[in-house]
């Protein structure tokens, strides 16, 4: 998925449930955190195992520095990171779920086609699980896409609508 999709879909979700706080917006770079592994050459940050370890480290630091045992900011950062991994799975992956223990990446492909020829028929309607064992080091698939741009516009329109609604009251 592209950068804008990774950023704005979690923002739309948080805004829709009325949980968008200023601090949560400042944590948005964590939506792109897993893609740092493109620079190091192996899928370390696209792994649930590694990300859980990072969460424990962040939570420990937050407990010591902020004296907050709820780990509120660490949890939001982890939600952003996990949303990235889930979006990458749905975008075809690969996401190496158990790396470094298992060196297989997974993703989903949606090959469904609507065939209109002497009637209407859906072909290949069931998503396919894709398994990958080779790494795509240094490759970032689309930086910006139409879907990401629409997600950004949706978020901005949501903010504009709520702001305008609050001003009239």
Tab-separated table of N, CA and C in Angstrom:
chain	number	residue	atom	x	y	z
A	1	UNK	N	0.834	-1.184	0.000
A	1	UNK	CA	0.000	0.000	0.000
A	1	UNK	C	0.872	1.239	0.000
A	2	UNK	N	0.263	2.310	-0.374
A	2	UNK	CA	1.020	3.553	-0.468
A	2	UNK	C	1.078	4.278	0.873
A	3	UNK	N	1.904	5.282	0.928
A	3	UNK	CA	2.141	6.045	2.152
A	3	UNK	C	0.858	6.699	2.666
A	4	UNK	N	0.102	7.335	1.787
A	4	UNK	CA	-1.110	8.038	2.218
A	4	UNK	C	-2.142	7.090	2.814
A	5	UNK	N	-2.283	5.903	2.242
A	5	UNK	CA	-3.227	4.922	2.784
A	5	UNK	C	-2.809	4.501	4.179
A	6	UNK	N	-1.526	4.215	4.361
A	6	UNK	CA	-1.031	3.805	5.680
A	6	UNK	C	-1.243	4.907	6.721
A	7	UNK	N	-1.190	6.145	6.320
A	7	UNK	CA	-1.353	7.252	7.257
A	7	UNK	C	-2.822	7.555	7.535
A	8	UNK	N	-3.638	7.673	6.488
A	8	UNK	CA	-4.977	8.233	6.670
A	8	UNK	C	-6.064	7.234	7.041
A	9	UNK	N	-5.929	5.964	6.711
A	9	UNK	CA	-6.962	5.007	7.130
A	9	UNK	C	-7.000	4.883	8.660
A	10	UNK	N	-5.857	4.748	9.364
A	10	UNK	CA	-5.948	4.751	10.831
A	10	UNK	C	-6.478	6.070	11.403
A	11	UNK	N	-6.122	7.188	10.769
A	11	UNK	CA	-6.648	8.474	11.236
A	11	UNK	C	-8.166	8.549	11.073
A	12	UNK	N	-8.662	8.056	9.949
A	12	UNK	CA	-10.112	8.040	9.722
A	12	UNK	C	-10.789	7.187	10.783
A	13	UNK	N	-10.219	6.027	11.066
A	13	UNK	CA	-10.786	5.144	12.083
A	13	UNK	C	-10.813	5.834	13.441
A	14	UNK	N	-9.698	6.396	13.869
A	14	UNK	CA	-9.659	7.063	15.175
A	14	UNK	C	-10.607	8.261	15.223
A	15	UNK	N	-10.682	9.000	14.157
A	15	UNK	CA	-11.563	10.165	14.119
A	15	UNK	C	-13.030	9.734	14.144
A	16	UNK	N	-13.330	8.622	13.469
A	16	UNK	CA	-14.713	8.141	13.421
A	16	UNK	C	-15.193	7.673	14.787
A	17	UNK	N	-14.285	7.129	15.602
A	17	UNK	CA	-14.701	6.699	16.932
A	17	UNK	C	-14.430	7.781	17.977
A	18	UNK	N	-14.109	8.970	17.511
A	18	UNK	CA	-13.908	10.146	18.372
A	18	UNK	C	-12.761	9.977	19.364
A	19	UNK	N	-11.722	9.308	18.940
A	19	UNK	CA	-10.568	9.112	19.807
A	19	UNK	C	-9.313	9.775	19.246
A	20	UNK	N	-9.481	10.735	18.374
A	20	UNK	CA	-8.323	11.370	17.765
A	20	UNK	C	-7.870	12.535	18.640
A	21	UNK	N	-6.768	12.335	19.317
A	21	UNK	CA	-6.182	13.372	20.147
A	21	UNK	C	-4.896	13.863	19.499
A	22	UNK	N	-4.446	15.014	19.912
A	22	UNK	CA	-3.254	15.612	19.320
A	22	UNK	C	-2.047	14.673	19.425
A	23	UNK	N	-1.907	14.007	20.561
A	23	UNK	CA	-0.778	13.096	20.741
A	23	UNK	C	-0.831	11.940	19.759
A	24	UNK	N	-2.045	11.490	19.435
A	24	UNK	CA	-2.186	10.384	18.499
A	24	UNK	C	-1.758	10.799	17.095
A	25	UNK	N	-2.006	12.037	16.746
A	25	UNK	CA	-1.574	12.546	15.441
A	25	UNK	C	-0.048	12.626	15.404
A	26	UNK	N	0.569	12.995	16.516
A	26	UNK	CA	2.031	13.060	16.563
A	26	UNK	C	2.678	11.684	16.430
A	27	UNK	N	1.932	10.628	16.724
A	27	UNK	CA	2.462	9.268	16.609
A	27	UNK	C	2.282	8.667	15.214
A	28	UNK	N	1.698	9.415	14.291
A	28	UNK	CA	1.424	8.926	12.941
A	28	UNK	C	2.658	8.362	12.223
A	29	UNK	N	3.871	8.864	12.440
A	29	UNK	CA	5.018	8.229	11.757
A	29	UNK	C	5.140	6.723	12.020
A	30	UNK	N	4.541	6.239	13.100
A	30	UNK	CA	4.583	4.795	13.353
A	30	UNK	C	3.786	4.001	12.327
A	31	UNK	N	2.882	4.645	11.585
A	31	UNK	CA	2.174	3.923	10.526
A	31	UNK	C	3.130	3.513	9.415
A	32	UNK	N	4.240	4.202	9.288
A	32	UNK	CA	5.234	3.885	8.250
A	32	UNK	C	6.458	3.168	8.811
A	33	UNK	N	6.507	2.975	10.117
A	33	UNK	CA	7.662	2.372	10.778
A	33	UNK	C	8.089	1.030	10.178
A	34	UNK	N	7.158	0.098	9.882
A	34	UNK	CA	7.601	-1.190	9.331
A	34	UNK	C	8.343	-1.080	8.005
A	35	UNK	N	8.099	-0.029	7.244
A	35	UNK	CA	8.780	0.097	5.949
A	35	UNK	C	10.246	0.488	6.074
A	36	UNK	N	10.700	0.772	7.283
A	36	UNK	CA	12.132	1.026	7.473
A	36	UNK	C	12.954	-0.212	7.154
A	37	UNK	N	12.327	-1.396	7.202
A	37	UNK	CA	13.095	-2.591	6.875
A	37	UNK	C	13.476	-2.673	5.402
A	38	UNK	N	12.877	-1.854	4.568
A	38	UNK	CA	13.296	-1.798	3.165
A	38	UNK	C	14.727	-1.287	3.057
A	39	UNK	N	15.130	-0.445	4.022
A	39	UNK	CA	16.475	0.122	4.005
A	39	UNK	C	17.519	-0.821	4.604
A	40	UNK	N	17.084	-1.717	5.506
A	40	UNK	CA	18.057	-2.610	6.123
A	40	UNK	C	18.218	-3.918	5.367
A	41	UNK	N	17.307	-4.215	4.430
A	41	UNK	CA	17.510	-5.332	3.518
A	41	UNK	C	16.885	-6.657	3.901
A	42	UNK	N	16.248	-6.751	5.059
A	42	UNK	CA	15.534	-7.977	5.394
A	42	UNK	C	14.271	-7.598	6.164
A	43	UNK	N	13.256	-8.488	6.165
A	43	UNK	CA	11.910	-8.113	6.624
A	43	UNK	C	11.724	-8.105	8.138
A	44	UNK	N	12.657	-7.554	8.836
A	44	UNK	CA	12.628	-7.560	10.293
A	44	UNK	C	11.393	-6.861	10.855
A	45	UNK	N	11.030	-5.722	10.310
A	45	UNK	CA	9.939	-4.920	10.873
A	45	UNK	C	8.564	-5.282	10.322
A	46	UNK	N	8.502	-6.230	9.397
A	46	UNK	CA	7.219	-6.732	8.907
A	46	UNK	C	6.908	-8.073	9.582
A	47	UNK	N	7.213	-8.176	10.858
A	47	UNK	CA	7.038	-9.402	11.614
A	47	UNK	C	6.276	-9.099	12.900
A	48	UNK	N	5.226	-9.875	13.157
A	48	UNK	CA	4.478	-9.697	14.403
A	48	UNK	C	5.350	-10.002	15.613
A	49	UNK	N	6.254	-10.956	15.478
A	49	UNK	CA	7.132	-11.332	16.589
A	49	UNK	C	8.026	-10.154	16.968
A	50	UNK	N	8.670	-9.562	15.985
A	50	UNK	CA	9.571	-8.432	16.238
A	50	UNK	C	8.785	-7.228	16.744
A	51	UNK	N	7.641	-6.962	16.153
A	51	UNK	CA	6.837	-5.807	16.563
A	51	UNK	C	6.314	-5.962	17.986
A	52	UNK	N	6.006	-7.188	18.409
A	52	UNK	CA	5.581	-7.399	19.794
A	52	UNK	C	6.733	-7.089	20.750
A	53	UNK	N	7.940	-7.484	20.378
A	53	UNK	CA	9.114	-7.151	21.187
A	53	UNK	C	9.340	-5.649	21.263
A	54	UNK	N	9.172	-4.966	20.142
A	54	UNK	CA	9.307	-3.507	20.124
A	54	UNK	C	8.246	-2.864	21.008
A	55	UNK	N	7.018	-3.387	20.964
A	55	UNK	CA	5.954	-2.871	21.826
A	55	UNK	C	6.328	-3.004	23.300
A	56	UNK	N	6.870	-4.165	23.683
A	56	UNK	CA	7.260	-4.354	25.076
A	56	UNK	C	8.340	-3.357	25.492
A	57	UNK	N	9.277	-3.082	24.593
A	57	UNK	CA	10.333	-2.099	24.885
A	57	UNK	C	9.724	-0.702	25.032
A	58	UNK	N	8.873	-0.297	24.063
A	58	UNK	CA	8.220	1.011	24.130
A	58	UNK	C	7.384	1.140	25.401
A	59	UNK	N	6.651	0.085	25.727
A	59	UNK	CA	5.796	0.118	26.912
A	59	UNK	C	6.644	0.246	28.176
A	60	UNK	N	7.756	-0.465	28.224
A	60	UNK	CA	8.656	-0.353	29.377
A	60	UNK	C	9.219	1.045	29.521
A	61	UNK	N	9.627	1.633	28.407
A	61	UNK	CA	10.149	3.003	28.439
A	61	UNK	C	9.069	3.973	28.891
A	62	UNK	N	7.855	3.797	28.374
A	62	UNK	CA	6.754	4.685	28.767
A	62	UNK	C	6.417	4.535	30.251
A	63	UNK	N	6.483	3.313	30.769
A	63	UNK	CA	6.213	3.090	32.203
A	63	UNK	C	7.250	3.784	33.068
A	64	UNK	N	8.505	3.754	32.639
A	64	UNK	CA	9.573	4.365	33.432
A	64	UNK	C	9.521	5.886	33.326
A	65	UNK	N	9.393	6.412	32.109
A	65	UNK	CA	9.454	7.862	31.899
A	65	UNK	C	8.173	8.553	32.348
A	66	UNK	N	7.028	8.036	31.942
A	66	UNK	CA	5.764	8.709	32.220
A	66	UNK	C	5.052	8.175	33.456
A	67	UNK	N	5.570	7.122	34.040
A	67	UNK	CA	4.917	6.475	35.189
A	67	UNK	C	3.478	6.073	34.840
A	68	UNK	N	3.286	5.623	33.597
A	68	UNK	CA	1.973	5.251	33.091
A	68	UNK	C	1.956	3.749	32.825
A	69	UNK	N	1.313	2.990	33.700
A	69	UNK	CA	1.297	1.540	33.533
A	69	UNK	C	0.315	1.098	32.446
A	70	UNK	N	-0.523	1.999	31.959
A	70	UNK	CA	-1.459	1.652	30.893
A	70	UNK	C	-0.803	1.653	29.519
A	71	UNK	N	0.349	2.263	29.381
A	71	UNK	CA	1.085	2.313	28.108
A	71	UNK	C	0.213	2.854	26.980
A	72	UNK	N	-0.454	3.965	27.221
A	72	UNK	CA	-1.408	4.526	26.263
A	72	UNK	C	-0.772	4.858	24.921
A	73	UNK	N	0.339	5.561	24.933
A	73	UNK	CA	0.972	5.963	23.670
A	73	UNK	C	1.642	4.793	22.975
A	74	UNK	N	2.206	3.891	23.753
A	74	UNK	CA	2.803	2.692	23.156
A	74	UNK	C	1.735	1.848	22.470
A	75	UNK	N	0.565	1.783	23.083
A	75	UNK	CA	-0.531	1.012	22.498
A	75	UNK	C	-0.995	1.640	21.186
A	76	UNK	N	-1.133	2.960	21.154
A	76	UNK	CA	-1.543	3.627	19.910
A	76	UNK	C	-0.474	3.426	18.832
A	77	UNK	N	0.802	3.568	19.196
A	77	UNK	CA	1.884	3.336	18.228
A	77	UNK	C	1.815	1.909	17.700
A	78	UNK	N	1.528	0.952	18.563
A	78	UNK	CA	1.436	-0.439	18.128
A	78	UNK	C	0.227	-0.663	17.234
A	79	UNK	N	-0.885	-0.002	17.523
A	79	UNK	CA	-2.060	-0.101	16.640
A	79	UNK	C	-1.704	0.421	15.252
A	80	UNK	N	-0.968	1.521	15.186
A	80	UNK	CA	-0.532	2.054	13.891
A	80	UNK	C	0.350	1.050	13.160
A	81	UNK	N	1.287	0.449	13.872
A	81	UNK	CA	2.198	-0.515	13.255
A	81	UNK	C	1.424	-1.744	12.775
A	82	UNK	N	0.531	-2.258	13.608
A	82	UNK	CA	-0.244	-3.431	13.214
A	82	UNK	C	-1.187	-3.130	12.054
A	83	UNK	N	-1.725	-1.905	12.002
A	83	UNK	CA	-2.565	-1.552	10.853
A	83	UNK	C	-1.741	-1.602	9.574
A	84	UNK	N	-0.494	-1.177	9.652
A	84	UNK	CA	0.394	-1.233	8.493
A	84	UNK	C	0.562	-2.688	8.032
A	85	UNK	N	0.821	-3.574	8.974
A	85	UNK	CA	1.031	-4.974	8.615
A	85	UNK	C	-0.236	-5.599	8.033
A	86	UNK	N	-1.387	-5.284	8.621
A	86	UNK	CA	-2.652	-5.825	8.110
A	86	UNK	C	-2.942	-5.295	6.714
A	87	UNK	N	-2.723	-3.995	6.483
A	87	UNK	CA	-2.933	-3.439	5.144
A	87	UNK	C	-2.000	-4.093	4.135
A	88	UNK	N	-0.754	-4.352	4.540
A	88	UNK	CA	0.187	-5.007	3.626
A	88	UNK	C	-0.237	-6.433	3.301
A	89	UNK	N	-0.812	-7.142	4.270
A	89	UNK	CA	-1.314	-8.492	3.988
A	89	UNK	C	-2.422	-8.422	2.951
A	90	UNK	N	-3.362	-7.496	3.135
A	90	UNK	CA	-4.478	-7.372	2.199
A	90	UNK	C	-4.049	-6.817	0.841
A	91	UNK	N	-2.885	-6.224	0.793
A	91	UNK	CA	-2.379	-5.682	-0.469
A	91	UNK	C	-1.484	-6.688	-1.201
A	92	UNK	N	-1.407	-7.894	-0.707
A	92	UNK	CA	-0.620	-8.913	-1.383
A	92	UNK	C	0.677	-9.256	-0.677
A	93	UNK	N	1.040	-8.463	0.320
A	93	UNK	CA	2.217	-8.765	1.132
A	93	UNK	C	3.521	-8.541	0.398
A	94	UNK	N	4.527	-9.198	0.794
A	94	UNK	CA	4.539	-10.213	1.832
A	94	UNK	C	4.768	-9.611	3.215
A	95	UNK	N	4.118	-10.221	4.198
A	95	UNK	CA	4.362	-9.903	5.601
A	95	UNK	C	4.889	-11.185	6.234
A	96	UNK	N	6.064	-11.088	6.806
A	96	UNK	CA	6.738	-12.243	7.399
A	96	UNK	C	6.307	-12.338	8.861
A	97	UNK	N	5.165	-12.963	9.090
A	97	UNK	CA	4.498	-12.957	10.389
A	97	UNK	C	5.384	-13.423	11.540
A	98	UNK	N	6.153	-14.465	11.349
A	98	UNK	CA	6.936	-15.050	12.434
A	98	UNK	C	8.441	-14.923	12.213
A	99	UNK	N	8.852	-13.970	11.404
A	99	UNK	CA	10.275	-13.751	11.175
A	99	UNK	C	10.915	-13.317	12.482
A	100	UNK	N	12.030	-13.763	12.877
A	100	UNK	CA	13.080	-14.535	12.216
A	100	UNK	C	12.953	-16.046	12.385
A	101	UNK	N	11.890	-16.531	13.031
A	101	UNK	CA	11.728	-17.967	13.234
A	101	UNK	C	11.280	-18.683	11.966
A	102	UNK	N	10.406	-18.061	11.195
A	102	UNK	CA	9.914	-18.631	9.942
A	102	UNK	C	10.144	-17.597	8.851
A	103	UNK	N	10.843	-18.005	7.808
A	103	UNK	CA	11.223	-17.071	6.749
A	103	UNK	C	10.270	-17.165	5.552
A	104	UNK	N	8.975	-17.075	5.826
A	104	UNK	CA	7.963	-17.137	4.775
A	104	UNK	C	7.034	-15.947	4.958
A	105	UNK	N	6.851	-15.199	3.883
A	105	UNK	CA	5.934	-14.073	3.912
A	105	UNK	C	4.591	-14.462	3.328
A	106	UNK	N	3.529	-13.851	3.835
A	106	UNK	CA	2.193	-14.143	3.332
A	106	UNK	C	1.497	-12.857	2.908
A	107	UNK	N	0.534	-13.030	2.061
A	107	UNK	CA	-0.285	-11.925	1.601
A	107	UNK	C	-1.552	-12.482	0.974
A	108	UNK	N	-2.466	-11.620	0.656
A	108	UNK	CA	-3.703	-12.024	-0.009
A	108	UNK	C	-3.789	-11.349	-1.367
A	109	UNK	N	-4.232	-12.111	-2.342
A	109	UNK	CA	-4.516	-11.554	-3.661
A	109	UNK	C	-5.997	-11.707	-3.929
A	110	UNK	N	-6.570	-10.730	-4.564
A	110	UNK	CA	-7.989	-10.738	-4.888
A	110	UNK	C	-8.139	-10.739	-6.409
A	111	UNK	N	-8.168	-11.935	-7.015
A	111	UNK	CA	-8.189	-12.022	-8.482
A	111	UNK	C	-9.591	-11.969	-9.090
A	112	UNK	N	-10.605	-11.591	-8.328
A	112	UNK	CA	-11.982	-11.635	-8.810
A	112	UNK	C	-12.169	-10.786	-10.063
A	113	UNK	N	-12.893	-11.366	-11.005
A	113	UNK	CA	-13.198	-10.671	-12.260
A	113	UNK	C	-14.687	-10.796	-12.528
A	114	UNK	N	-15.250	-9.733	-13.058
A	114	UNK	CA	-16.640	-9.746	-13.496
A	114	UNK	C	-16.630	-9.931	-15.006
A	115	UNK	N	-17.176	-11.041	-15.467
A	115	UNK	CA	-17.192	-11.355	-16.891
A	115	UNK	C	-18.609	-11.144	-17.408
A	116	UNK	N	-18.734	-10.258	-18.376
A	116	UNK	CA	-20.028	-9.990	-18.994
A	116	UNK	C	-19.965	-10.504	-20.426
A	117	UNK	N	-20.433	-11.734	-20.613
A	117	UNK	CA	-20.411	-12.373	-21.926
A	117	UNK	C	-21.527	-13.412	-21.923
A	118	UNK	N	-22.604	-13.120	-22.586
A	118	UNK	CA	-23.785	-13.987	-22.550
A	118	UNK	C	-24.268	-14.185	-21.110
A	119	UNK	N	-24.290	-13.136	-20.368
A	119	UNK	CA	-24.679	-13.186	-18.967
A	119	UNK	C	-23.589	-12.578	-18.100
A	120	UNK	N	-23.824	-12.590	-16.814
A	120	UNK	CA	-22.853	-12.026	-15.877
A	120	UNK	C	-22.307	-13.156	-15.012
A	121	UNK	N	-20.996	-13.180	-14.908
A	121	UNK	CA	-20.351	-14.252	-14.151
A	121	UNK	C	-19.171	-13.683	-13.356
A	122	UNK	N	-19.038	-14.137	-12.119
A	122	UNK	CA	-17.871	-13.793	-11.303
A	122	UNK	C	-16.880	-14.941	-11.380
A	123	UNK	N	-15.656	-14.623	-11.724
A	123	UNK	CA	-14.605	-15.641	-11.781
A	123	UNK	C	-13.579	-15.370	-10.694
A	124	UNK	N	-13.066	-16.416	-10.125
A	124	UNK	CA	-12.037	-16.345	-9.090
A	124	UNK	C	-12.474	-15.425	-7.945
A	125	UNK	N	-13.637	-15.702	-7.369
A	125	UNK	CA	-14.196	-14.832	-6.338
A	125	UNK	C	-13.530	-15.004	-4.982
A	126	UNK	N	-12.833	-16.106	-4.769
A	126	UNK	CA	-12.221	-16.366	-3.467
A	126	UNK	C	-10.790	-15.826	-3.457
A	127	UNK	N	-10.446	-15.032	-2.423
A	127	UNK	CA	-9.068	-14.521	-2.329
A	127	UNK	C	-8.066	-15.669	-2.232
A	128	UNK	N	-6.867	-15.423	-2.743
A	128	UNK	CA	-5.812	-16.428	-2.707
A	128	UNK	C	-4.728	-15.998	-1.726
A	129	UNK	N	-4.279	-16.956	-0.935
A	129	UNK	CA	-3.165	-16.698	-0.028
A	129	UNK	C	-1.882	-16.914	-0.809
A	130	UNK	N	-1.002	-15.930	-0.731
A	130	UNK	CA	0.263	-15.977	-1.455
A	130	UNK	C	1.379	-16.180	-0.440
A	131	UNK	N	2.259	-17.134	-0.718
A	131	UNK	CA	3.420	-17.387	0.135
A	131	UNK	C	4.675	-16.976	-0.610
A	132	UNK	N	5.547	-16.269	0.065
A	132	UNK	CA	6.770	-15.768	-0.557
A	132	UNK	C	7.948	-16.099	0.350
A	133	UNK	N	9.039	-16.531	-0.245
A	133	UNK	CA	10.235	-16.794	0.555
A	133	UNK	C	11.382	-15.861	0.209
A	134	UNK	N	11.245	-15.097	-0.855
A	134	UNK	CA	12.322	-14.162	-1.193
A	134	UNK	C	11.967	-12.772	-0.680
A	135	UNK	N	12.975	-12.043	-0.292
A	135	UNK	CA	12.769	-10.713	0.272
A	135	UNK	C	12.802	-9.664	-0.843
A	136	UNK	N	12.013	-8.611	-0.654
A	136	UNK	CA	12.005	-7.494	-1.603
A	136	UNK	C	12.757	-6.325	-0.985
A	137	UNK	N	14.008	-6.496	-0.760
A	137	UNK	CA	14.804	-5.448	-0.120
A	137	UNK	C	14.900	-4.233	-1.019
A	138	UNK	N	14.702	-3.083	-0.432
A	138	UNK	CA	14.883	-1.837	-1.153
A	138	UNK	C	13.770	-1.486	-2.121
A	139	UNK	N	12.684	-2.238	-2.125
A	139	UNK	CA	11.593	-1.968	-3.056
A	139	UNK	C	10.398	-1.444	-2.274
A	140	UNK	N	9.916	-0.284	-2.670
A	140	UNK	CA	8.692	0.238	-2.063
A	140	UNK	C	7.672	0.368	-3.164
A	141	UNK	N	6.646	-0.387	-3.137
A	141	UNK	CA	5.609	-0.493	-4.145
A	141	UNK	C	4.912	0.788	-4.538
A	142	UNK	N	4.062	1.438	-4.381
A	142	UNK	CA	3.612	2.757	-4.733
A	142	UNK	C	3.753	3.746	-3.598
A	143	UNK	N	4.318	4.844	-3.892
A	143	UNK	CA	4.474	5.872	-2.870
A	143	UNK	C	3.135	6.568	-2.630
A	144	UNK	N	2.425	6.875	-3.696
A	144	UNK	CA	1.103	7.495	-3.598
A	144	UNK	C	0.189	6.807	-4.607
A	145	UNK	N	-1.028	6.505	-4.183
A	145	UNK	CA	-2.001	5.916	-5.104
A	145	UNK	C	-3.305	6.712	-5.032
A	146	UNK	N	-4.193	6.399	-5.935
A	146	UNK	CA	-5.495	7.054	-5.927
A	146	UNK	C	-6.270	6.744	-4.654
A	147	UNK	N	-6.161	5.505	-4.166
A	147	UNK	CA	-6.862	5.132	-2.936
A	147	UNK	C	-6.337	5.936	-1.750
A	148	UNK	N	-5.031	6.100	-1.663
A	148	UNK	CA	-4.446	6.882	-0.573
A	148	UNK	C	-4.871	8.333	-0.640
A	149	UNK	N	-4.933	8.875	-1.846
A	149	UNK	CA	-5.367	10.260	-2.031
A	149	UNK	C	-6.825	10.424	-1.599
A	150	UNK	N	-7.681	9.464	-1.951
A	150	UNK	CA	-9.090	9.499	-1.546
A	150	UNK	C	-9.209	9.368	-0.020
A	151	UNK	N	-8.372	8.522	0.596
A	151	UNK	CA	-8.385	8.389	2.059
A	151	UNK	C	-8.013	9.713	2.707
A	152	UNK	N	-7.019	10.409	2.148
A	152	UNK	CA	-6.625	11.703	2.689
A	152	UNK	C	-7.763	12.715	2.551
A	153	UNK	N	-8.401	12.769	1.381
A	153	UNK	CA	-9.519	13.690	1.185
A	153	UNK	C	-10.684	13.367	2.124
A	154	UNK	N	-10.959	12.093	2.325
A	154	UNK	CA	-12.035	11.691	3.240
A	154	UNK	C	-11.760	12.181	4.646
A	155	UNK	N	-10.533	12.005	5.103
A	155	UNK	CA	-10.164	12.461	6.439
A	155	UNK	C	-10.318	13.978	6.548
A	156	UNK	N	-9.827	14.705	5.568
A	156	UNK	CA	-9.922	16.162	5.611
A	156	UNK	C	-11.374	16.631	5.559
A	157	UNK	N	-12.206	15.962	4.778
A	157	UNK	CA	-13.629	16.316	4.727
A	157	UNK	C	-14.326	16.009	6.049
A	158	UNK	N	-13.940	14.925	6.714
A	158	UNK	CA	-14.506	14.612	8.031
A	158	UNK	C	-14.171	15.710	9.028
A	159	UNK	N	-12.940	16.152	9.029
A	159	UNK	CA	-12.526	17.219	9.946
A	159	UNK	C	-13.263	18.510	9.628
A	160	UNK	N	-13.340	18.849	8.351
A	160	UNK	CA	-14.036	20.069	7.935
A	160	UNK	C	-15.509	20.026	8.343
A	161	UNK	N	-16.170	18.892	8.146
A	161	UNK	CA	-17.576	18.759	8.495
A	161	UNK	C	-17.782	18.929	10.003
A	162	UNK	N	-16.987	18.256	10.802
A	162	UNK	CA	-17.137	18.348	12.256
A	162	UNK	C	-16.809	19.756	12.739
A	163	UNK	N	-15.767	20.350	12.188
A	163	UNK	CA	-15.404	21.717	12.579
A	163	UNK	C	-16.542	22.677	12.248
A	164	UNK	N	-17.096	22.522	11.083
A	164	UNK	CA	-18.189	23.414	10.660
A	164	UNK	C	-19.424	23.177	11.535
A	165	UNK	N	-19.685	21.933	11.858
A	165	UNK	CA	-20.833	21.603	12.699
A	165	UNK	C	-20.665	22.177	14.097
A	166	UNK	N	-19.489	22.113	14.663
A	166	UNK	CA	-19.241	22.647	16.009
A	166	UNK	C	-19.318	24.165	16.025
A	167	UNK	N	-18.913	24.816	14.951
A	167	UNK	CA	-18.930	26.272	14.904
A	167	UNK	C	-20.377	26.772	14.938
A	168	UNK	N	-21.306	26.070	14.266
A	168	UNK	CA	-22.700	26.521	14.215
A	168	UNK	C	-23.412	26.336	15.544
A	169	UNK	N	-22.981	25.431	16.367
A	169	UNK	CA	-23.655	25.228	17.647
A	169	UNK	C	-23.237	26.296	18.539
